[in-house]
Amino acid sequence: ANLCSRAAPCRSFSVALAKTDPKGEIVALDSGGFGTVTINKAVALIAPPGIYAGITVPTGDDGITVAAGATDDVVVRGLAINGIPPTCCSAGIRFLTGHALHVENVVVSGIPGGGGILFLGNGELYVRDSEFRENPTGVGVAGTTLASIEHSRFDNNTVGMSVNEDARVAVRDSVFSGNTFRGIRASENSEVSIDGCTISGNNIGIVVENT
């Protein structure tokens, strides 16, 4: 019920979002868990250095759902998104609509039955300095997505990264290690460029599959 000011902060991301103007910022002031949220406008969710801002993903829900406008850019920075088993069919971050999603310094782990980031709409995805571990899919993209992934880790997932349909993805200076099925999986109609990456200890490092 607070005003989401420094003097009277809100307790959850969802409440803060309702009181934030488009293109505004929601900043975690103290460490804690801030709940799941559906983002419907251009906004930034930020945890500053030294602050632990967590989202626990319940079964059948997503940590962050992006269902924004066609010109809206969404930023997620510094968050930790974790699943508690069984957490079936969920995603740490699920993108449905919007212009672009920027994920920076985010850790998504333990989302059984779902994925770290599932980018299912048409748009642009930018991932930097992030970690994805112990998920069925670390990052999955589909549609006519344009994605850039830099300085990130994909460890002990089933599939590190899955690129589907007509998506185009550039990966640079990242690590794919210990993924039990595929390090990088691409469909025959997609485009994937890989530069300066380490791909080791996976069941299969890179595979292109017929759709």
Coordinates of N, CA and C in Angstrom, one line a residue:
A1 N 0.8 -1.2 0.0 CA 0.0 0.0 0.0 C 0.8 1.3 0.0
N2 N 2.2 1.1 0.0 CA 3.0 2.3 0.1 C 3.1 3.0 -1.3
L3 N 3.8 4.1 -1.3 CA 3.8 5.0 -2.5 C 5.0 4.6 -3.4
C4 N 5.8 3.6 -3.0 CA 7.0 3.2 -3.8 C 8.1 4.3 -3.9
S5 N 8.1 5.2 -2.9 CA 9.2 6.2 -2.7 C 10.3 5.6 -1.9
R6 N 11.4 6.3 -1.8 CA 12.5 5.9 -0.9 C 12.0 5.8 0.6
A7 N 11.2 6.8 1.0 CA 10.7 6.8 2.3 C 9.6 5.8 2.6
A8 N 8.9 5.4 1.6 CA 7.8 4.4 1.8 C 7.8 3.5 0.6
P9 N 8.8 2.6 0.6 CA 9.0 1.7 -0.6 C 7.9 0.6 -0.6
C10 N 7.7 0.0 -1.8 CA 6.7 -1.1 -1.9 C 7.5 -2.4 -1.7
R11 N 6.7 -3.4 -1.4 CA 7.3 -4.7 -1.1 C 7.5 -5.7 -2.2
S12 N 6.8 -5.4 -3.4 CA 6.8 -6.4 -4.5 C 7.0 -5.6 -5.8
F13 N 7.6 -6.3 -6.8 CA 7.7 -5.8 -8.1 C 6.4 -5.5 -8.7
S14 N 5.4 -6.3 -8.5 CA 4.1 -6.1 -9.2 C 3.4 -4.9 -8.7
V15 N 3.5 -4.6 -7.4 CA 2.9 -3.4 -6.9 C 3.7 -2.1 -7.4
A16 N 5.0 -2.2 -7.4 CA 5.8 -1.1 -7.8 C 5.5 -0.8 -9.3
L17 N 5.4 -1.9 -10.1 CA 5.1 -1.7 -11.5 C 3.9 -0.8 -11.8
A18 N 2.8 -1.1 -11.0 CA 1.6 -0.4 -11.2 C 1.7 1.1 -10.9
K19 N 2.7 1.5 -10.1 CA 2.9 2.9 -9.7 C 4.1 3.5 -10.4
T20 N 4.6 2.9 -11.5 CA 5.7 3.4 -12.2 C 5.3 3.8 -13.6
D21 N 5.7 5.0 -14.0 CA 5.4 5.5 -15.3 C 6.2 4.7 -16.4
P22 N 5.7 4.7 -17.6 CA 6.4 4.1 -18.7 C 7.8 4.7 -18.9
K23 N 8.8 3.8 -19.1 CA 10.2 4.2 -19.2 C 10.8 4.5 -17.9
G24 N 10.1 4.2 -16.8 CA 10.6 4.4 -15.5 C 11.5 3.2 -15.0
E25 N 12.0 3.4 -13.8 CA 12.9 2.3 -13.2 C 12.3 1.9 -11.9
I26 N 12.4 0.6 -11.6 CA 12.0 0.0 -10.3 C 13.3 -0.5 -9.7
V27 N 13.7 0.0 -8.6 CA 15.0 -0.3 -8.0 C 14.8 -1.0 -6.7
A28 N 15.5 -2.1 -6.5 CA 15.4 -2.8 -5.2 C 16.3 -2.1 -4.2
L29 N 15.8 -1.6 -3.0 CA 16.5 -0.9 -2.1 C 17.2 -1.8 -1.0
D30 N 16.6 -2.9 -0.7 CA 17.1 -3.9 0.2 C 17.0 -5.3 -0.4
S31 N 17.9 -6.2 0.2 CA 17.8 -7.6 -0.3 C 16.6 -8.3 0.2
G32 N 16.1 -9.1 -0.7 CA 14.8 -9.9 -0.4 C 14.3 -10.5 -1.6
G33 N 13.1 -11.2 -1.5 CA 12.4 -11.7 -2.6 C 11.2 -10.8 -2.9
F34 N 11.0 -10.5 -4.2 CA 10.1 -9.5 -4.6 C 8.9 -10.0 -5.4
G35 N 8.8 -11.3 -5.6 CA 7.6 -11.8 -6.2 C 7.6 -11.8 -7.8
T36 N 6.8 -12.6 -8.4 CA 6.6 -12.6 -9.8 C 6.0 -11.4 -10.3
V37 N 6.2 -11.1 -11.6 CA 5.6 -9.8 -12.2 C 5.4 -10.0 -13.7
T38 N 4.3 -9.4 -14.2 CA 4.0 -9.3 -15.6 C 4.3 -7.9 -16.0
I39 N 5.2 -7.7 -16.9 CA 5.6 -6.3 -17.4 C 4.8 -6.0 -18.6
N40 N 4.0 -4.9 -18.6 CA 3.2 -4.5 -19.7 C 3.5 -3.2 -20.3
K41 N 4.7 -2.6 -20.0 CA 5.1 -1.3 -20.5 C 6.7 -1.3 -20.5
A42 N 7.2 -0.2 -21.1 CA 8.7 0.0 -21.1 C 9.1 0.3 -19.6
V43 N 10.0 -0.5 -19.1 CA 10.4 -0.3 -17.7 C 11.7 -1.0 -17.4
A44 N 12.4 -0.7 -16.4 CA 13.6 -1.4 -16.0 C 13.4 -1.9 -14.6
L45 N 13.8 -3.2 -14.4 CA 13.8 -3.8 -13.0 C 15.3 -3.9 -12.7
I46 N 15.7 -3.3 -11.6 CA 17.2 -3.2 -11.3 C 17.4 -3.5 -9.9
A47 N 18.5 -4.4 -9.7 CA 19.0 -4.6 -8.4 C 20.5 -4.1 -8.4
P48 N 20.8 -3.0 -7.6 CA 22.1 -2.5 -7.6 C 23.1 -3.4 -7.1
P49 N 24.4 -3.3 -7.3 CA 25.5 -4.1 -6.8 C 25.4 -4.1 -5.2
G50 N 25.5 -5.4 -4.7 CA 25.4 -5.5 -3.2 C 24.0 -5.8 -2.7
I51 N 23.0 -5.7 -3.6 CA 21.6 -6.0 -3.2 C 21.2 -7.3 -3.9
Y52 N 20.7 -8.3 -3.1 CA 20.1 -9.5 -3.6 C 18.6 -9.3 -3.8
A53 N 18.2 -9.3 -5.1 CA 16.8 -9.2 -5.4 C 16.4 -10.5 -6.1
G54 N 15.6 -11.3 -5.4 CA 15.2 -12.6 -5.9 C 13.8 -12.7 -6.3
I55 N 13.5 -13.6 -7.3 CA 12.2 -14.0 -7.7 C 12.1 -15.5 -7.6
T56 N 11.2 -16.0 -6.8 CA 11.0 -17.5 -6.7 C 9.9 -17.9 -7.7
V57 N 10.1 -18.8 -8.6 CA 9.1 -19.1 -9.6 C 8.3 -20.3 -9.1
P58 N 7.0 -20.1 -8.9 CA 6.1 -21.2 -8.5 C 5.7 -22.1 -9.7
T59 N 5.2 -23.3 -9.4 CA 4.8 -24.2 -10.5 C 3.7 -23.6 -11.3
G60 N 3.8 -23.7 -12.6 CA 2.8 -23.2 -13.6 C 2.8 -21.7 -13.8
D61 N 3.8 -21.0 -13.2 CA 3.9 -19.5 -13.3 C 5.3 -19.2 -13.9
D62 N 5.5 -18.0 -14.3 CA 6.8 -17.5 -14.7 C 7.3 -16.4 -13.8
G63 N 8.6 -16.3 -13.7 CA 9.2 -15.3 -12.8 C 8.9 -13.9 -13.3
I64 N 9.2 -13.7 -14.6 CA 8.9 -12.4 -15.2 C 8.3 -12.7 -16.6
T65 N 7.1 -12.2 -16.8 CA 6.4 -12.3 -18.1 C 6.5 -10.9 -18.7
V66 N 7.0 -10.8 -20.0 CA 7.0 -9.5 -20.7 C 5.9 -9.6 -21.8
A67 N 4.9 -8.8 -21.5 CA 3.7 -8.6 -22.5 C 3.5 -7.2 -22.7
A68 N 4.5 -6.5 -23.3 CA 4.5 -5.1 -23.5 C 4.1 -4.7 -24.9
G69 N 4.1 -3.3 -25.1 CA 3.7 -2.8 -26.4 C 4.8 -3.0 -27.5
A70 N 4.4 -2.8 -28.7 CA 5.3 -3.1 -29.9 C 6.6 -2.2 -29.9
T71 N 6.6 -1.1 -29.2 CA 7.7 -0.2 -29.2 C 8.4 -0.2 -27.9
D72 N 8.0 -1.0 -26.9 CA 8.5 -1.0 -25.6 C 9.8 -1.8 -25.4
D73 N 10.8 -1.2 -24.7 CA 12.0 -1.9 -24.4 C 12.0 -2.1 -22.9
V74 N 12.3 -3.4 -22.5 CA 12.3 -3.8 -21.1 C 13.7 -4.2 -20.7
V75 N 14.1 -3.7 -19.5 CA 15.5 -4.0 -18.9 C 15.3 -4.8 -17.6
V76 N 16.1 -5.9 -17.5 CA 16.1 -6.7 -16.3 C 17.6 -6.8 -15.9
R77 N 18.0 -6.2 -14.7 CA 19.4 -6.1 -14.4 C 19.6 -6.6 -12.9
G78 N 20.6 -7.5 -12.8 CA 21.0 -7.8 -11.4 C 20.2 -8.7 -10.6
L79 N 19.2 -9.4 -11.2 CA 18.2 -10.2 -10.4 C 18.7 -11.7 -10.4
A80 N 18.2 -12.4 -9.4 CA 18.4 -13.8 -9.3 C 17.0 -14.5 -9.3
I81 N 16.8 -15.4 -10.3 CA 15.5 -16.0 -10.5 C 15.7 -17.5 -10.3
N82 N 14.9 -18.1 -9.4 CA 15.1 -19.4 -9.0 C 13.8 -20.2 -8.9
G83 N 13.9 -21.5 -9.3 CA 12.7 -22.3 -9.2 C 12.8 -23.3 -8.1
I84 N 11.6 -23.7 -7.5 CA 11.6 -24.7 -6.5 C 10.8 -25.8 -7.1
P85 N 11.4 -27.0 -7.1 CA 10.7 -28.2 -7.7 C 9.3 -28.4 -7.1
P86 N 8.3 -28.8 -7.9 CA 8.5 -29.2 -9.3 C 8.6 -28.1 -10.4
T87 N 8.0 -26.9 -10.1 CA 8.1 -25.8 -11.0 C 7.9 -26.2 -12.5
C88 N 6.9 -27.0 -12.8 CA 6.7 -27.5 -14.1 C 6.2 -26.4 -15.1
C89 N 6.7 -26.4 -16.3 CA 6.2 -25.7 -17.4 C 6.3 -24.2 -17.2
S90 N 7.3 -23.7 -16.4 CA 7.5 -22.3 -16.1 C 8.8 -21.8 -16.8
A91 N 8.9 -20.5 -16.8 CA 10.1 -19.8 -17.3 C 10.6 -18.8 -16.3
G92 N 11.9 -18.7 -16.2 CA 12.5 -17.6 -15.4 C 12.0 -16.2 -16.0
I93 N 12.2 -16.0 -17.3 CA 11.7 -14.9 -18.0 C 11.0 -15.4 -19.3
R94 N 9.8 -15.0 -19.5 CA 9.0 -15.4 -20.7 C 8.7 -14.1 -21.5
F95 N 9.2 -14.0 -22.7 CA 8.9 -12.8 -23.5 C 7.8 -13.2 -24.5
L96 N 6.7 -12.4 -24.5 CA 5.6 -12.7 -25.4 C 5.5 -11.5 -26.4
T97 N 5.5 -10.3 -26.0 CA 5.4 -9.1 -26.9 C 6.2 -8.0 -26.4
G98 N 6.6 -7.1 -27.3 CA 7.5 -6.0 -27.0 C 8.4 -5.8 -28.1
H99 N 9.2 -4.7 -28.0 CA 10.3 -4.4 -29.0 C 11.6 -5.1 -28.6
A100 N 12.1 -4.9 -27.4 CA 13.4 -5.5 -27.0 C 13.4 -5.8 -25.6
L101 N 14.1 -6.9 -25.2 CA 14.4 -7.3 -23.9 C 15.9 -7.3 -23.6
H102 N 16.3 -6.5 -22.6 CA 17.8 -6.5 -22.2 C 17.9 -7.2 -20.9
V103 N 18.7 -8.2 -20.9 CA 19.0 -9.0 -19.6 C 20.4 -8.9 -19.3
E104 N 20.7 -8.3 -18.1 CA 22.1 -7.9 -17.8 C 22.4 -8.4 -16.4
N105 N 23.5 -9.2 -16.2 CA 23.9 -9.6 -14.9 C 22.8 -10.3 -14.1
V106 N 22.2 -11.3 -14.8 CA 21.0 -12.0 -14.2 C 21.4 -13.5 -14.1
V107 N 21.0 -14.1 -13.0 CA 21.2 -15.6 -12.8 C 19.8 -16.2 -12.8
V108 N 19.6 -17.2 -13.7 CA 18.4 -18.0 -13.7 C 18.7 -19.5 -13.5
S109 N 18.2 -20.1 -12.5 CA 18.6 -21.5 -12.2 C 17.4 -22.3 -11.6
G110 N 17.5 -23.6 -11.9 CA 16.6 -24.6 -11.3 C 15.1 -24.4 -11.7
I111 N 14.9 -24.2 -13.0 CA 13.5 -24.1 -13.5 C 13.1 -25.4 -14.1
P112 N 12.9 -26.5 -13.4 CA 12.6 -27.8 -14.0 C 11.3 -27.7 -14.8
G113 N 11.3 -28.3 -16.0 CA 10.1 -28.3 -16.9 C 9.9 -27.1 -17.7
G114 N 10.9 -26.1 -17.7 CA 10.7 -24.9 -18.4 C 12.0 -24.4 -18.9
G115 N 12.3 -23.1 -18.8 CA 13.5 -22.6 -19.3 C 13.9 -21.3 -18.6
G116 N 15.2 -21.0 -18.7 CA 15.7 -19.7 -18.1 C 15.1 -18.5 -18.8
I117 N 15.3 -18.3 -20.1 CA 14.6 -17.3 -20.9 C 13.9 -18.0 -22.0
L118 N 12.6 -17.9 -22.2 CA 11.9 -18.3 -23.3 C 11.4 -17.1 -24.1
F119 N 12.0 -16.8 -25.2 CA 11.7 -15.7 -26.0 C 10.8 -16.1 -27.2
L120 N 9.5 -16.0 -27.0 CA 8.6 -16.6 -27.9 C 7.9 -15.6 -28.9
G121 N 8.1 -14.4 -28.7 CA 7.5 -13.4 -29.6 C 8.6 -12.9 -30.6
N122 N 8.1 -12.0 -31.5 CA 9.0 -11.4 -32.5 C 9.6 -10.1 -31.9
G123 N 10.9 -10.0 -31.8 CA 11.5 -8.9 -31.2 C 13.0 -9.0 -31.1
E124 N 13.7 -8.3 -30.2 CA 15.1 -8.3 -30.1 C 15.5 -8.7 -28.6
L125 N 16.4 -9.6 -28.5 CA 16.9 -10.1 -27.2 C 18.4 -9.8 -27.0
Y126 N 18.7 -9.1 -25.9 CA 20.1 -8.8 -25.6 C 20.5 -9.3 -24.3
V127 N 21.4 -10.3 -24.2 CA 21.8 -10.9 -22.9 C 23.3 -10.7 -22.7
R128 N 23.7 -10.2 -21.5 CA 25.1 -9.9 -21.2 C 25.4 -10.2 -19.8
D129 N 26.5 -10.8 -19.6 CA 27.0 -11.1 -18.2 C 26.0 -11.9 -17.3
S130 N 25.4 -12.9 -17.9 CA 24.4 -13.6 -17.2 C 24.7 -15.1 -17.1
E131 N 24.0 -15.8 -16.2 CA 24.2 -17.3 -16.0 C 22.9 -18.0 -16.1
F132 N 23.0 -19.2 -16.7 CA 21.8 -20.1 -16.8 C 22.3 -21.5 -16.5
R133 N 21.7 -22.0 -15.4 CA 22.2 -23.3 -15.0 C 21.0 -24.2 -14.4
E134 N 21.1 -25.5 -14.7 CA 20.1 -26.5 -14.2 C 18.7 -26.2 -14.6
N135 N 18.6 -25.8 -15.9 CA 17.2 -25.6 -16.5 C 17.1 -26.6 -17.7
P136 N 15.9 -26.9 -18.1 CA 15.7 -27.7 -19.3 C 16.4 -27.0 -20.5
T137 N 16.1 -25.7 -20.6 CA 16.7 -24.9 -21.7 C 17.2 -23.6 -21.0
G138 N 18.5 -23.3 -21.2 CA 19.0 -22.1 -20.7 C 18.3 -20.9 -21.3
V139 N 18.5 -20.7 -22.6 CA 17.8 -19.7 -23.4 C 17.2 -20.3 -24.6
G140 N 15.9 -20.1 -24.9 CA 15.3 -20.6 -26.0 C 14.6 -19.4 -26.8
V141 N 14.9 -19.3 -28.1 CA 14.4 -18.3 -28.9 C 13.6 -18.9 -30.1
A142 N 12.6 -18.2 -30.6 CA 11.8 -18.6 -31.7 C 11.3 -17.4 -32.4
G143 N 10.6 -17.7 -33.5 CA 10.0 -16.6 -34.3 C 11.1 -15.9 -35.1
T144 N 10.8 -14.6 -35.4 CA 11.8 -13.8 -36.2 C 12.6 -13.0 -35.2
T145 N 13.2 -13.6 -34.2 CA 13.9 -13.0 -33.2 C 15.3 -12.6 -33.7
L146 N 15.8 -11.5 -33.3 CA 17.2 -11.1 -33.4 C 17.8 -11.0 -32.0
A147 N 18.8 -11.9 -31.8 CA 19.4 -12.0 -30.4 C 20.9 -11.8 -30.4
S148 N 21.4 -11.2 -29.3 CA 22.8 -11.1 -29.1 C 23.1 -11.5 -27.7
I149 N 24.0 -12.4 -27.5 CA 24.4 -13.0 -26.2 C 25.9 -12.8 -26.0
E150 N 26.3 -12.2 -24.9 CA 27.7 -11.9 -24.7 C 28.1 -12.2 -23.2
H151 N 29.3 -12.7 -23.1 CA 29.9 -12.9 -21.7 C 28.9 -13.6 -20.8
S152 N 28.4 -14.7 -21.2 CA 27.4 -15.4 -20.4 C 27.8 -16.9 -20.2
R153 N 27.2 -17.6 -19.3 CA 27.5 -19.0 -19.0 C 26.2 -19.8 -19.1
F154 N 26.3 -21.0 -19.7 CA 25.2 -22.0 -19.8 C 25.8 -23.3 -19.2
D155 N 25.5 -23.6 -18.0 CA 26.1 -24.7 -17.3 C 25.0 -25.7 -16.8
N156 N 25.2 -27.0 -17.1 CA 24.4 -28.1 -16.5 C 22.9 -27.9 -16.8
N157 N 22.6 -27.4 -17.9 CA 21.2 -27.4 -18.4 C 21.0 -28.7 -19.2
T158 N 19.8 -29.0 -19.6 CA 19.6 -30.0 -20.6 C 20.1 -29.6 -21.9
V159 N 19.6 -28.4 -22.4 CA 20.1 -27.7 -23.6 C 20.5 -26.3 -23.2
G160 N 21.7 -26.0 -23.6 CA 22.2 -24.6 -23.2 C 21.4 -23.6 -23.9
M161 N 21.4 -23.6 -25.2 CA 20.7 -22.6 -26.0 C 19.9 -23.3 -27.1
S162 N 18.7 -23.0 -27.4 CA 17.9 -23.6 -28.4 C 17.4 -22.4 -29.3
V163 N 17.7 -22.5 -30.6 CA 17.4 -21.5 -31.6 C 16.4 -22.1 -32.6
N164 N 15.2 -21.6 -32.7 CA 14.2 -22.2 -33.5 C 13.6 -21.3 -34.6
E165 N 12.9 -21.9 -35.6 CA 12.3 -21.2 -36.6 C 13.2 -20.2 -37.4
D166 N 12.9 -19.0 -37.5 CA 13.7 -18.1 -38.3 C 14.6 -17.1 -37.4
A167 N 14.8 -17.5 -36.2 CA 15.6 -16.7 -35.3 C 17.0 -16.5 -35.8
R168 N 17.6 -15.4 -35.5 CA 19.0 -15.1 -35.8 C 19.7 -14.7 -34.5
V169 N 20.8 -15.5 -34.1 CA 21.5 -15.3 -32.8 C 23.0 -15.2 -33.0
A170 N 23.6 -14.2 -32.4 CA 25.0 -14.0 -32.3 C 25.5 -14.3 -30.9
V171 N 26.4 -15.2 -30.7 CA 26.9 -15.5 -29.4 C 28.4 -15.2 -29.3
R172 N 28.9 -14.5 -28.3 CA 30.3 -14.1 -28.3 C 30.8 -14.2 -26.8
D173 N 32.0 -14.8 -26.7 CA 32.7 -14.8 -25.4 C 31.9 -15.4 -24.3
S174 N 31.2 -16.6 -24.6 CA 30.4 -17.3 -23.7 C 30.8 -18.7 -23.5
V175 N 30.3 -19.4 -22.4 CA 30.7 -20.7 -22.1 C 29.5 -21.6 -22.1
F176 N 29.5 -22.8 -22.7 CA 28.5 -23.8 -22.7 C 29.2 -25.1 -22.2
S177 N 28.8 -25.5 -21.0 CA 29.6 -26.6 -20.3 C 28.6 -27.4 -19.5
G178 N 28.8 -28.8 -19.7 CA 28.1 -29.7 -18.9 C 26.6 -29.8 -19.2
N179 N 26.2 -29.3 -20.3 CA 24.8 -29.5 -20.7 C 24.5 -30.9 -21.1
T180 N 23.5 -31.6 -20.6 CA 23.4 -33.0 -20.7 C 22.9 -33.5 -22.0
F181 N 22.3 -32.7 -22.9 CA 21.8 -33.1 -24.2 C 22.5 -32.3 -25.3
R182 N 22.4 -31.0 -25.3 CA 23.0 -30.2 -26.4 C 23.6 -29.0 -25.7
G183 N 24.8 -28.6 -26.2 CA 25.3 -27.2 -25.8 C 24.5 -26.2 -26.5
I184 N 24.5 -26.2 -27.9 CA 23.7 -25.3 -28.7 C 22.9 -26.1 -29.7
R185 N 21.6 -25.9 -29.7 CA 20.8 -26.6 -30.7 C 20.1 -25.6 -31.6
A186 N 20.2 -25.8 -32.9 CA 19.7 -24.9 -33.9 C 18.8 -25.6 -34.9
S187 N 17.7 -25.0 -35.3 CA 16.9 -25.6 -36.3 C 17.4 -25.2 -37.7
E188 N 17.0 -25.9 -38.7 CA 17.6 -25.8 -40.1 C 17.4 -24.4 -40.7
N189 N 16.3 -23.7 -40.2 CA 16.0 -22.4 -40.8 C 16.6 -21.2 -40.0
S190 N 17.3 -21.5 -38.9 CA 17.8 -20.4 -38.1 C 19.2 -20.0 -38.5
E191 N 19.7 -18.9 -37.9 CA 21.1 -18.5 -38.2 C 21.8 -18.3 -36.8
V192 N 22.9 -18.9 -36.6 CA 23.6 -18.8 -35.4 C 25.1 -18.5 -35.7
S193 N 25.6 -17.5 -35.1 CA 27.1 -17.2 -35.3 C 27.7 -17.3 -33.9
I194 N 28.9 -17.9 -33.8 CA 29.6 -18.2 -32.6 C 31.0 -17.7 -32.7
D195 N 31.4 -16.8 -31.7 CA 32.7 -16.2 -31.8 C 33.3 -16.2 -30.4
G196 N 34.5 -16.8 -30.3 CA 35.2 -16.7 -29.0 C 34.6 -17.4 -27.9
C197 N 33.8 -18.5 -28.1 CA 33.1 -19.2 -27.1 C 33.8 -20.5 -26.7
T198 N 33.6 -21.0 -25.5 CA 34.1 -22.3 -25.0 C 32.9 -23.2 -25.0
I199 N 33.0 -24.4 -25.7 CA 31.9 -25.3 -25.7 C 32.5 -26.7 -25.3
S200 N 32.3 -27.1 -24.1 CA 33.0 -28.3 -23.6 C 32.2 -29.1 -22.6
G201 N 32.4 -30.4 -22.6 CA 31.7 -31.3 -21.6 C 30.2 -31.4 -21.8
N202 N 29.7 -31.2 -23.0 CA 28.3 -31.4 -23.3 C 28.1 -32.8 -23.9
N203 N 26.9 -33.3 -23.9 CA 26.7 -34.6 -24.6 C 27.0 -34.4 -26.1
I204 N 26.4 -33.3 -26.7 CA 26.8 -32.9 -28.1 C 27.0 -31.4 -28.0
G205 N 28.1 -30.9 -28.5 CA 28.4 -29.5 -28.4 C 27.4 -28.6 -29.2
I206 N 27.4 -28.9 -30.6 CA 26.5 -28.1 -31.5 C 25.8 -29.0 -32.4
V207 N 24.5 -28.8 -32.6 CA 23.8 -29.7 -33.5 C 22.8 -28.8 -34.3
V208 N 22.6 -29.1 -35.6 CA 21.6 -28.5 -36.4 C 20.6 -29.6 -36.7
E209 N 19.3 -29.4 -36.4 CA 18.3 -30.4 -36.6 C 17.2 -30.0 -37.6
N210 N 16.7 -30.9 -38.3 CA 15.5 -30.6 -39.1 C 14.3 -30.3 -38.3
T211 N 13.5 -29.4 -38.8 CA 12.3 -29.0 -38.1 C 11.1 -29.8 -38.6

